Short mmCIF file of C-alpha atoms and ligand atoms in Angstrom, two decimals:
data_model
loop_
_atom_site.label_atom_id
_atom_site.label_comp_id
_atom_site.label_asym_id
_atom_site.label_seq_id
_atom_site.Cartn_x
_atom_site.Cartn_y
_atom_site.Cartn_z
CA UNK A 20 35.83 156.32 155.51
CA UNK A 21 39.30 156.03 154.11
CA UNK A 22 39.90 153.57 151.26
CA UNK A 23 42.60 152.48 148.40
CA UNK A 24 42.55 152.83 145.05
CA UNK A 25 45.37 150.89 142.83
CA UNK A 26 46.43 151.17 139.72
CA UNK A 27 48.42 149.49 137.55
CA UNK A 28 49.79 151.23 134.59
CA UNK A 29 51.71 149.08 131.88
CA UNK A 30 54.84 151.10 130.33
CA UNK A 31 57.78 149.77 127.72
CA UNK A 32 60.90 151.81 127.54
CA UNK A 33 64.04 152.07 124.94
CA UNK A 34 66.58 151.58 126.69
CA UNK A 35 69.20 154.61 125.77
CA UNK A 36 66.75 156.24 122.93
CA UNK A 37 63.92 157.50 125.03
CA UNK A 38 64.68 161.04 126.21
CA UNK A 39 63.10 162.62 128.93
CA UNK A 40 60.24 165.27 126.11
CA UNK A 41 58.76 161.38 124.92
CA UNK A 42 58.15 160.09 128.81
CA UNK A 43 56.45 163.32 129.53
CA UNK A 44 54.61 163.35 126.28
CA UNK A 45 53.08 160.31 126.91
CA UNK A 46 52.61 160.84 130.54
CA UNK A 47 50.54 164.34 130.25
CA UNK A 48 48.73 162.54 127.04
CA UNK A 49 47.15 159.58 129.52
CA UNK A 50 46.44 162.25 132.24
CA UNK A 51 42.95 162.68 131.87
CA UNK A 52 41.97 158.72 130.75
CA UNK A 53 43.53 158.11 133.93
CA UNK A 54 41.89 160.82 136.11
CA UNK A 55 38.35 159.63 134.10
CA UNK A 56 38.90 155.94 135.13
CA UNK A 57 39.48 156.49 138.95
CA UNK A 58 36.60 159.01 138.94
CA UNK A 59 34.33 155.91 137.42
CA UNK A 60 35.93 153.77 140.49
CA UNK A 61 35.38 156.00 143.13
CA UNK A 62 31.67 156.89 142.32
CA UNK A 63 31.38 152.85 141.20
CA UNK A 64 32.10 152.32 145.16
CA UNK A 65 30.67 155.16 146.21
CA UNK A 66 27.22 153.55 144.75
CA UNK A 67 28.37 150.12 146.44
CA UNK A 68 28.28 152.23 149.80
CA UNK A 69 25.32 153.85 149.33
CA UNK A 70 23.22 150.40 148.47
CA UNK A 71 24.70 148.74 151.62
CA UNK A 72 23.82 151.03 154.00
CA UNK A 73 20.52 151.46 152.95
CA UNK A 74 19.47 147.68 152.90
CA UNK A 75 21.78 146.46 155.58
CA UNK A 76 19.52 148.07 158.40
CA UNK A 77 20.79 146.02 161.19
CA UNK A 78 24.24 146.64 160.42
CA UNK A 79 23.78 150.47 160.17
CA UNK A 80 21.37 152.31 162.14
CA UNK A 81 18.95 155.11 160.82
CA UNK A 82 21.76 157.87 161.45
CA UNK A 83 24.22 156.32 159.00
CA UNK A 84 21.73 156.31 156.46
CA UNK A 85 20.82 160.32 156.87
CA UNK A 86 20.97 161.96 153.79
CA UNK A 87 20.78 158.72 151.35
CA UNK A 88 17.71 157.17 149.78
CA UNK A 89 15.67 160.16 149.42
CA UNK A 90 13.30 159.06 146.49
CA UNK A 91 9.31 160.08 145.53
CA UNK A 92 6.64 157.52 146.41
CA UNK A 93 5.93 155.07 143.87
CA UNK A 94 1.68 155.88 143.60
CA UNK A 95 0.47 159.06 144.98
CA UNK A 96 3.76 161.14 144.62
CA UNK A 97 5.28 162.98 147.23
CA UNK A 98 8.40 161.98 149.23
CA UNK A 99 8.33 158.31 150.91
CA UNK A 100 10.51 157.80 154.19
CA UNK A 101 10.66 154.68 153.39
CA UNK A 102 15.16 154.18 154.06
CA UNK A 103 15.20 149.78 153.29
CA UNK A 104 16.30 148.93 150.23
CA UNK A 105 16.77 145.54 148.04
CA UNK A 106 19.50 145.74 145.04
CA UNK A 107 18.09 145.36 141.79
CA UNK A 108 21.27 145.23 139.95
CA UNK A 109 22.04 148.22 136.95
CA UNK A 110 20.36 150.34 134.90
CA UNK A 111 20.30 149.07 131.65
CA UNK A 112 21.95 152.36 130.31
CA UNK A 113 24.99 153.84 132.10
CA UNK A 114 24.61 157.14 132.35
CA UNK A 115 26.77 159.94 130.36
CA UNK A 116 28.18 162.43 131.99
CA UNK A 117 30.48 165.27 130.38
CA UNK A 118 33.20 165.64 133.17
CA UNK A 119 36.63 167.92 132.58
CA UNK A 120 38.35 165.20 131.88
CA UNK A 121 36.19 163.96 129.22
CA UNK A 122 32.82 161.96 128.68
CA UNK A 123 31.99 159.37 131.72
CA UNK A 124 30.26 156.80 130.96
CA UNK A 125 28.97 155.77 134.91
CA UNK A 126 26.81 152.26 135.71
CA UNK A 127 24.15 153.10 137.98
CA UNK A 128 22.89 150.85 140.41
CA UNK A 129 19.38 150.76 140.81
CA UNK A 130 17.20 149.64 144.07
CA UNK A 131 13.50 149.24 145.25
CA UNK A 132 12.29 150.70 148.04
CA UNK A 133 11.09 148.20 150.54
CA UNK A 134 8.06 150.30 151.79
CA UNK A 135 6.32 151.47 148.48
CA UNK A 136 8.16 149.29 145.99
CA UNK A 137 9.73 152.08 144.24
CA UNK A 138 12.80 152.07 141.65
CA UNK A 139 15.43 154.29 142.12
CA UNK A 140 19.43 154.90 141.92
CA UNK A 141 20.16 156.62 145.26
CA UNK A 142 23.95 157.12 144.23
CA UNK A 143 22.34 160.06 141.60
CA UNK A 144 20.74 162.11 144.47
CA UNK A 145 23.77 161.65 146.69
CA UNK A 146 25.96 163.25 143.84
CA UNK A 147 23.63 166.22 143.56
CA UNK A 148 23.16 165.26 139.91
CA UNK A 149 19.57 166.72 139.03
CA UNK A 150 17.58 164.01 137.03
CA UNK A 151 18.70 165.60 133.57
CA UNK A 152 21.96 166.14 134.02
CA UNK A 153 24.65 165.66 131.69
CA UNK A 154 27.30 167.25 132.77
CA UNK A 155 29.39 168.24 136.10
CA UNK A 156 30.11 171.69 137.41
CA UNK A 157 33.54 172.05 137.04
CA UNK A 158 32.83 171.15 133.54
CA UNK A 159 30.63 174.30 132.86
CA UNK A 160 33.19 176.48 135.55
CA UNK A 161 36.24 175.10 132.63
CA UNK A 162 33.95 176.04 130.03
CA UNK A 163 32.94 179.34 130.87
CA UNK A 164 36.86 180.01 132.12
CA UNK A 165 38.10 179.10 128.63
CA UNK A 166 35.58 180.86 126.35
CA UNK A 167 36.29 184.15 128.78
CA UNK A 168 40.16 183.75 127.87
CA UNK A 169 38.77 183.15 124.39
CA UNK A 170 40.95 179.70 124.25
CA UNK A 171 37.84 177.46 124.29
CA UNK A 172 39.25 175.71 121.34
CA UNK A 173 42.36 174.26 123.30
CA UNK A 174 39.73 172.79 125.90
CA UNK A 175 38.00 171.18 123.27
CA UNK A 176 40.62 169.58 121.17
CA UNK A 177 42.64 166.68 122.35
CA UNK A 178 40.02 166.20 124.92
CA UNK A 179 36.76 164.12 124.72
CA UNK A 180 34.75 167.07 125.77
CA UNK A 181 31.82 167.33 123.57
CA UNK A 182 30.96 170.59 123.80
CA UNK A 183 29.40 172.86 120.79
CA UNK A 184 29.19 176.50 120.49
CA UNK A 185 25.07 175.80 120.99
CA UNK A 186 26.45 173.75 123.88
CA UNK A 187 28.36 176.96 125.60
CA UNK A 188 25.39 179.47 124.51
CA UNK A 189 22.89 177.30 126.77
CA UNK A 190 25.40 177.15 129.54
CA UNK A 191 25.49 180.95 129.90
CA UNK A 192 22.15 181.96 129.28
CA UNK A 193 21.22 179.20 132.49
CA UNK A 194 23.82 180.73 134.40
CA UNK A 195 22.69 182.59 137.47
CA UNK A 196 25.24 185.14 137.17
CA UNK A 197 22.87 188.08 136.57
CA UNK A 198 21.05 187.23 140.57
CA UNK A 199 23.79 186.99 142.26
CA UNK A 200 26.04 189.82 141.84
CA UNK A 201 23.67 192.15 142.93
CA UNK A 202 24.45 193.49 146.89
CA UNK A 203 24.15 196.88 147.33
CA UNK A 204 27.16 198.97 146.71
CA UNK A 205 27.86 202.48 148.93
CA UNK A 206 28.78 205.31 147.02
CA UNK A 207 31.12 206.19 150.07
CA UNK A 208 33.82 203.74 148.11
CA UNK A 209 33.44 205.42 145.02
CA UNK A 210 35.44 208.22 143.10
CA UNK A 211 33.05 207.80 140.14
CA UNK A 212 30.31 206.05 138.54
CA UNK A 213 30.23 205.57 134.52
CA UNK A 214 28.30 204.52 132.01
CA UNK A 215 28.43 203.90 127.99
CA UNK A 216 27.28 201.86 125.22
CA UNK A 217 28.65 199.91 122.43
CA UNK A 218 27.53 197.97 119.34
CA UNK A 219 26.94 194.48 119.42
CA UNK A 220 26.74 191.93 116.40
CA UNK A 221 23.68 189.52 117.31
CA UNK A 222 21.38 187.46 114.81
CA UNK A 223 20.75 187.60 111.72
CA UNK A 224 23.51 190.61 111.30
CA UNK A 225 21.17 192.66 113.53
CA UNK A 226 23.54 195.18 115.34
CA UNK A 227 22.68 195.23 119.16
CA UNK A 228 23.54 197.81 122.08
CA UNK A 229 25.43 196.41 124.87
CA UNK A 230 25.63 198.89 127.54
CA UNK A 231 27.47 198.85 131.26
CA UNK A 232 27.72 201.23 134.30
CA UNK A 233 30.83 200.62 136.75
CA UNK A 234 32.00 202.21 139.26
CA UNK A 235 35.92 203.68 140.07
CA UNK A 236 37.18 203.17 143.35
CA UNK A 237 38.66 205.68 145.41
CA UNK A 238 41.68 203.37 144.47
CA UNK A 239 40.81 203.73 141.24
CA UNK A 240 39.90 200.30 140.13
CA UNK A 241 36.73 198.95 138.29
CA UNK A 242 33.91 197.62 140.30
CA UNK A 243 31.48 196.31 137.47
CA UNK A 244 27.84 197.27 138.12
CA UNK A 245 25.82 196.05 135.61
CA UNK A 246 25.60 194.89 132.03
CA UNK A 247 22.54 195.19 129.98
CA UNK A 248 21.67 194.51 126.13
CA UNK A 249 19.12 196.44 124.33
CA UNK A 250 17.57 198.08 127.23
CA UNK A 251 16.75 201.56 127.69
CA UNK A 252 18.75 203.96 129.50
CA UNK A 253 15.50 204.66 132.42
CA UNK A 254 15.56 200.71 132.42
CA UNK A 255 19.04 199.97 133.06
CA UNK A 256 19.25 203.31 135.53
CA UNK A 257 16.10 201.72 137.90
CA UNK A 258 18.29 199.00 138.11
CA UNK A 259 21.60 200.28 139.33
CA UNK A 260 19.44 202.72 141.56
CA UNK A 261 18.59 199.86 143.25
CA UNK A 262 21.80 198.59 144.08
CA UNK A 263 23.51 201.99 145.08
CA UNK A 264 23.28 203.41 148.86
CA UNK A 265 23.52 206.91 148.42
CA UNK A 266 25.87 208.88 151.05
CA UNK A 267 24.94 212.11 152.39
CA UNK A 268 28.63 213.69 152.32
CA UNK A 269 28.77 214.59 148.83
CA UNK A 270 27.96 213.55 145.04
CA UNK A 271 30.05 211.47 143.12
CA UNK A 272 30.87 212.49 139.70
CA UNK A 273 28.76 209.98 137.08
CA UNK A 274 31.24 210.22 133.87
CA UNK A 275 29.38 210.20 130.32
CA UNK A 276 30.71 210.76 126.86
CA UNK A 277 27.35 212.47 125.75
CA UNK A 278 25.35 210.25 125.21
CA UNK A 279 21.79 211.09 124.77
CA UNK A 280 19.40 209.99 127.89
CA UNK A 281 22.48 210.06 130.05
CA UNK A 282 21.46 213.76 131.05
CA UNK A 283 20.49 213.43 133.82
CA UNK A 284 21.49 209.52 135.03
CA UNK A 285 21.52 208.80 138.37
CA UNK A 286 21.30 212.61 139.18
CA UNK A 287 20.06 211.86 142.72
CA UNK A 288 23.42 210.04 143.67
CA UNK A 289 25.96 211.33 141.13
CA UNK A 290 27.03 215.01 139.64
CA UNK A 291 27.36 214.49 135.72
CA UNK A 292 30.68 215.29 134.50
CA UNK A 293 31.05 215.04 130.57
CA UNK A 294 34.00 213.21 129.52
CA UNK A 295 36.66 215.85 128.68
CA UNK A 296 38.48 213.78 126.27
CA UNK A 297 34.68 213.60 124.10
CA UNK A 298 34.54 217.15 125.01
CA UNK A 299 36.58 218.59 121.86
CA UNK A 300 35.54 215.56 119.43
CA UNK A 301 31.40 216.78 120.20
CA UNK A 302 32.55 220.32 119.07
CA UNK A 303 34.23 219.50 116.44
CA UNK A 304 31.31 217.85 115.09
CA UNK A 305 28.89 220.95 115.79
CA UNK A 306 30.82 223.47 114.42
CA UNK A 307 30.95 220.89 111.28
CA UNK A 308 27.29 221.15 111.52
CA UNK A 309 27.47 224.92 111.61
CA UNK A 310 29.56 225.05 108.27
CA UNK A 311 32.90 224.66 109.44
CA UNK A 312 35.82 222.94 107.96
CA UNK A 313 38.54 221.79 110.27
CA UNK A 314 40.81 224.21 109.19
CA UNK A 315 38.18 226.92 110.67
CA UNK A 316 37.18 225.11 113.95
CA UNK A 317 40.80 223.56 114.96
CA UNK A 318 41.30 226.88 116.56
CA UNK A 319 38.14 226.14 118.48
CA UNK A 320 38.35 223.06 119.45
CA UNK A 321 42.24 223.44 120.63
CA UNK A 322 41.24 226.24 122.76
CA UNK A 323 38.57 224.10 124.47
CA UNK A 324 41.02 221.16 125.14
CA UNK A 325 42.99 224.06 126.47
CA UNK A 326 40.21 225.24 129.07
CA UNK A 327 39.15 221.38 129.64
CA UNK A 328 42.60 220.55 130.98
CA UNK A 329 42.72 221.97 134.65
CA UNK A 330 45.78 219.51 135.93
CA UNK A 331 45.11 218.51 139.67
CA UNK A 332 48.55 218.76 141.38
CA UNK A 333 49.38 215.02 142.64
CA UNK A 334 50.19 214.10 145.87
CA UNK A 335 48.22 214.23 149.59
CA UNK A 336 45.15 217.09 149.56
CA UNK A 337 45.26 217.58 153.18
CA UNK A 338 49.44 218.55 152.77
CA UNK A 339 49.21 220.54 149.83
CA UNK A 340 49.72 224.35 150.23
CA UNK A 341 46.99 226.54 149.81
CA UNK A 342 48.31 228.30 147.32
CA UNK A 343 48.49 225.07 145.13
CA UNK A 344 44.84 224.36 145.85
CA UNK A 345 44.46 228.43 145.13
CA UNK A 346 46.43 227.78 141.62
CA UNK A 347 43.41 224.93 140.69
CA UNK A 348 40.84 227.15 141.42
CA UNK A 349 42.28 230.14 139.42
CA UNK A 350 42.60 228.18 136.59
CA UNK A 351 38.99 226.61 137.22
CA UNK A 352 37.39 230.00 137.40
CA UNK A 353 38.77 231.84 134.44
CA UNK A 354 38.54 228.06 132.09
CA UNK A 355 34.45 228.65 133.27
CA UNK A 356 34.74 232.24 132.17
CA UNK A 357 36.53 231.99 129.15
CA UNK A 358 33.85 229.04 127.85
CA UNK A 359 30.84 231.73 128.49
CA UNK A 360 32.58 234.13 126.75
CA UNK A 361 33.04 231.60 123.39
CA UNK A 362 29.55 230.57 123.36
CA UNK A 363 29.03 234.35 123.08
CA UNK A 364 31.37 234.46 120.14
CA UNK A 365 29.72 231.76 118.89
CA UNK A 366 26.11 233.02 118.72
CA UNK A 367 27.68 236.12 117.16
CA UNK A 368 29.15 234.33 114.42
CA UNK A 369 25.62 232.15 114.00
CA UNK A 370 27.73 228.92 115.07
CA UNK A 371 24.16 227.92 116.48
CA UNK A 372 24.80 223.98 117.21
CA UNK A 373 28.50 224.87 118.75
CA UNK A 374 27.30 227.57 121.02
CA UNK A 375 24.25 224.67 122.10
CA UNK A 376 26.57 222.47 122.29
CA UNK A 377 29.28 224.40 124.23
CA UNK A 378 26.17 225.55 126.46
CA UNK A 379 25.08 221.96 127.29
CA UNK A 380 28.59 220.70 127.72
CA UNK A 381 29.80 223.56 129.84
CA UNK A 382 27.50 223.07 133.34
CA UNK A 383 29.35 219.29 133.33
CA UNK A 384 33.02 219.74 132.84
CA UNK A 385 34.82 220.58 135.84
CA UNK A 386 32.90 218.12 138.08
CA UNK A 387 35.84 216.71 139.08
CA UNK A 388 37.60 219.96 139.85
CA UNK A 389 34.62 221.28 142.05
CA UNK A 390 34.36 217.98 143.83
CA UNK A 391 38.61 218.04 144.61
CA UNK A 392 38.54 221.68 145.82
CA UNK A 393 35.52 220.24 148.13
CA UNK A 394 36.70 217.37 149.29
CA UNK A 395 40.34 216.33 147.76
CA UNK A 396 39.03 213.32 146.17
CA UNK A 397 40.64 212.84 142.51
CA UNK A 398 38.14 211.70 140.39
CA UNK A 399 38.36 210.75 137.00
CA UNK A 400 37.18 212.95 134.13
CA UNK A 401 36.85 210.62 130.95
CA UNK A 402 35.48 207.62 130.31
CA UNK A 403 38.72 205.50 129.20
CA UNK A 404 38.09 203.11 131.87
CA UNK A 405 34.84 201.63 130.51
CA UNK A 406 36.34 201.97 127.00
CA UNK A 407 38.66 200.09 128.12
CA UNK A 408 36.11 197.18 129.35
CA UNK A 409 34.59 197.71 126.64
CA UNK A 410 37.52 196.29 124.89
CA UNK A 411 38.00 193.50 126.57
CA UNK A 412 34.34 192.29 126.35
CA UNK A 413 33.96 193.34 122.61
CA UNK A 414 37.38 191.23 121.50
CA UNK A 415 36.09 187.61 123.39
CA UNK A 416 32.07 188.68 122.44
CA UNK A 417 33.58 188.66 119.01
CA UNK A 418 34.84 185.54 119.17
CA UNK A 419 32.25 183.34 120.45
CA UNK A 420 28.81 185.33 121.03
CA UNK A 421 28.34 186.89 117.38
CA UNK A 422 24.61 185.82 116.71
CA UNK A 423 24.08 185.22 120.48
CA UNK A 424 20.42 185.93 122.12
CA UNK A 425 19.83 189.09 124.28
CA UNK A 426 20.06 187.48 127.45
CA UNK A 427 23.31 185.41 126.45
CA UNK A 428 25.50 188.26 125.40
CA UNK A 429 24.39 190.26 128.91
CA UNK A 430 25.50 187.26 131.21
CA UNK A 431 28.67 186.42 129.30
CA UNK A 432 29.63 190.22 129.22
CA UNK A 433 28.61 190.04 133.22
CA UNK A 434 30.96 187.55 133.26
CA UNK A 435 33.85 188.55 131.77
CA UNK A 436 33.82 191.99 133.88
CA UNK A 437 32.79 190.23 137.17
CA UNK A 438 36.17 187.65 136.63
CA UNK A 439 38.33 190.43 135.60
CA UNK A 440 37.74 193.09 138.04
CA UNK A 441 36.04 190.84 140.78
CA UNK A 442 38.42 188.08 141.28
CA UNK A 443 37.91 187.33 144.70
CA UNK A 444 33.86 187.29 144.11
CA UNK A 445 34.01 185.48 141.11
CA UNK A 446 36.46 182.71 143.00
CA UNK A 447 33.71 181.96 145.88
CA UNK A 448 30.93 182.13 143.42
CA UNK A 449 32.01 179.26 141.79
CA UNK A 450 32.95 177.43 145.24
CA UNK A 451 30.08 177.71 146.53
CA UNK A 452 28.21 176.46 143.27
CA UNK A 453 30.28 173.21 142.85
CA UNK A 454 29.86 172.86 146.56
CA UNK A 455 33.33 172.43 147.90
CA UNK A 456 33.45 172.15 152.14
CA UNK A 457 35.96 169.01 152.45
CA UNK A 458 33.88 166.19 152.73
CA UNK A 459 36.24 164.71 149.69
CA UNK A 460 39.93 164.23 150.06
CA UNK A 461 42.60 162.47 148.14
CA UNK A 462 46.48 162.06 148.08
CA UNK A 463 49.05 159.82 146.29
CA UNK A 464 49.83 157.13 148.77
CA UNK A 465 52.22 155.60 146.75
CA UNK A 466 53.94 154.64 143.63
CA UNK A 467 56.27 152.03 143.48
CA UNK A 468 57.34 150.33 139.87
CA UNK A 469 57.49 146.62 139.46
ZN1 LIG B 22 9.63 154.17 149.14
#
């Protein structure tokens, strides 16, 4: 049904002192009052559509009025069929309704069922507006986009959005984020699979543990596989078992920086590889723990960084020479030798927690090396990706989520990686929630001044 909607705006101009900044100051200040007031009209008619159909019956027949008038039987409960309707004029209370563009306040019509006498406003249902309501989709979709780009102020000011930090909080622990992003992911795409942890203010001062596994893709992007807040490392494993297809070829390399009960993670999909960059930094610490000084364990720990760093050669595996691929594995062999032989040295010199450490650390660095000589895939071998997530979450958690409940900080941190390294996901999920399929169109028809 194609309709009109006119409006008449009211302007006075200064003739030769207005410049053009002032005309489109004023203009972008009336933007959203205007937008509000034609949103009140259309749903205004909209409601006037609704109530005629349903209690002209012999002007439209039962398949013009599919879809409207659904209501719950006045006694005994359940849903009447009942589609005949008399207008009883407005609720007494218009209803509120937070909208981007600012609060709505919308009169709702109200009508009584002509079969079981019940009172209802049939424009609420046809809206999709649940019975407690407050506030439109798009509203929460601007709400959650702006407190993810950590601007949330600029949506609220010079706006009548009435929205509180409280407000936001409730909006993202009701989100079903943490549901939906959850199909099954093949390891087949995958270079890598990581996973860290990272402090978390949350009430009362109480330091939390956010934690997230991703994936790297072959490409060498992020593909975000879960987020989890205080929850065991077994816990939060089950989980992304769950959602990984192993593939018989070979195992991935899963990336850690240590961290203890990450062992043995995922071990039936993924190879561990310790983060080489960590590598050094862990030894320095255990030889500190043995009774070294820097002075006395710099020579150590720049001699591991030394057998860490086997460069892959760049470029296509299948067209390097052999002898390249020959060079890698050279320098792979004696780097695995040369580690033996210093947790020997070690043990000799009673550097007990460096030679353990060396010991534990040395069946999980060259992961990535055995799995390129295999297979030519380049994986990664630190864990500067996540930290690097990490990042981003940790500087917008810390300006909005400090004091924030378990289950908020996880979906907001779900979020933020799903937008940022999920665009295309993120962009349907929120389609699909605020229902757009084109059954609402509207264009400028005109503007003419008088
Ligand atoms: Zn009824």
């Amino acid at each position: 049904m194609e309709r009109e909607i006119h409006i008449t705006l009211r302007l006075s101009l200064a003739t030769g002192k207005v410049n053009l900044n002032e005309i489109v100051y004023r203009l972008k200040e009336i933007g959203d009052a205007v937008k509000l007031e034609v949103l009140k009209k259309i749903l205004m008619s909209y409601d006037d559509l609704i109530a005629e159909r349903l209690s002209k019956t012999k002007v439209y027949t039962s398949k013009d009025r599919k879809g409207l008038g659904r209501h719950i039987r006045k006694s005994e409960g359940g849903f009447c069929r009942g589609r005949k309707v008399r207008k009883r004029g407005y609720r007494q209370e218009s209803r509120n309704i937070s909208t981007v563009f600012g609060g709505l306040k919308l009169p709702v019509r109200v009508v009584e069922c002509c079969r079981c006498a019940a009172r209802y406003s049939p424009l609420l249902a046809a809206l999709g507006l649940e019975p407690y309501a407050r506030k439109e989709r798009n509203f929460e979709h601007e709400v959650i986009e702006s407190v993810i780009d950590t601007n949330y102020r600029r949506l609220i000011d010079g706006r009548s959005i009435d929205i509180s930090l409280g407000g936001i909080h409730n909006i993202v622990v009701g989100s079903d984020i943490g549901e939906i992003f959850q199909e099954t992911v093949s390891t087949e795409g995958l270079s890598a699979i990581m996973a860290d942890g990272t402090g978390v203010k949350q009430k009362g001062g109480n330091k939390g543990e956010l934690r997230a596994v991703i994936g790297i893709t072959k490409g060498g992007c992020v593909k975000p596989l879960g987020c989890f807040v205080n929850t065991p490392w077994p816990e939060v494993e089950q989980s992304i078992k769950s959602r990984i297809k192993e593939t018989e070829q070979y195992k991935i390399p899963f990336v850690y920086d240590g961290e203890p009960g990450l062992d043995d993670f995922l071990a039936d999909v993924a190879e561990s590889q310790r983060c080489t960059w960590h590598g050094p930094r862990g030894l320095y610490h255990s030889l500190w723990q043995d009774g070294l000084k820097k002075k006395g364990s710099k020579p150590h720990t720049d001699n591991i960084k030394q057998l860490i760093g086997v460069e892959l050669p760049e470029g296509d595996f299948e067209i390097l020479k052999e002898e390249d691929k020959a060079q890698v594995r050279n320098k792979y062999e004696t780097s695995k030798a040369d580690i033996q032989k210093l947790i020997k040295v070690f043990y000799a010199k009673g550097y007990k927690h460096g030679a353990t450490y060396l010991e534990k650390l040395s069946t999980r660095l060259f992961t990535n090396i055995e799995l390129w000589l295999e297979t030519g895939v380049i994986a990664p071998k630190t864990t500067s990706l996540l930290e690097r997530v990490f990042r981003e979450i940790g500087r917008r958690l810390k300006r909005i989520a400090w004091g924030w409940s378990d289950s908020a900080v996880t979906n907001i941190s779900k979020m933020i990686m799903i937008r940022q390294y999920s665009r295309d996901q993120w962009e349907k999920y929120w389609k699909k929630k605020l229902g757009i399929r084109g059954y609402f169109n509207i264009q400028i028809a005109s503007v003419q001044i008088a």
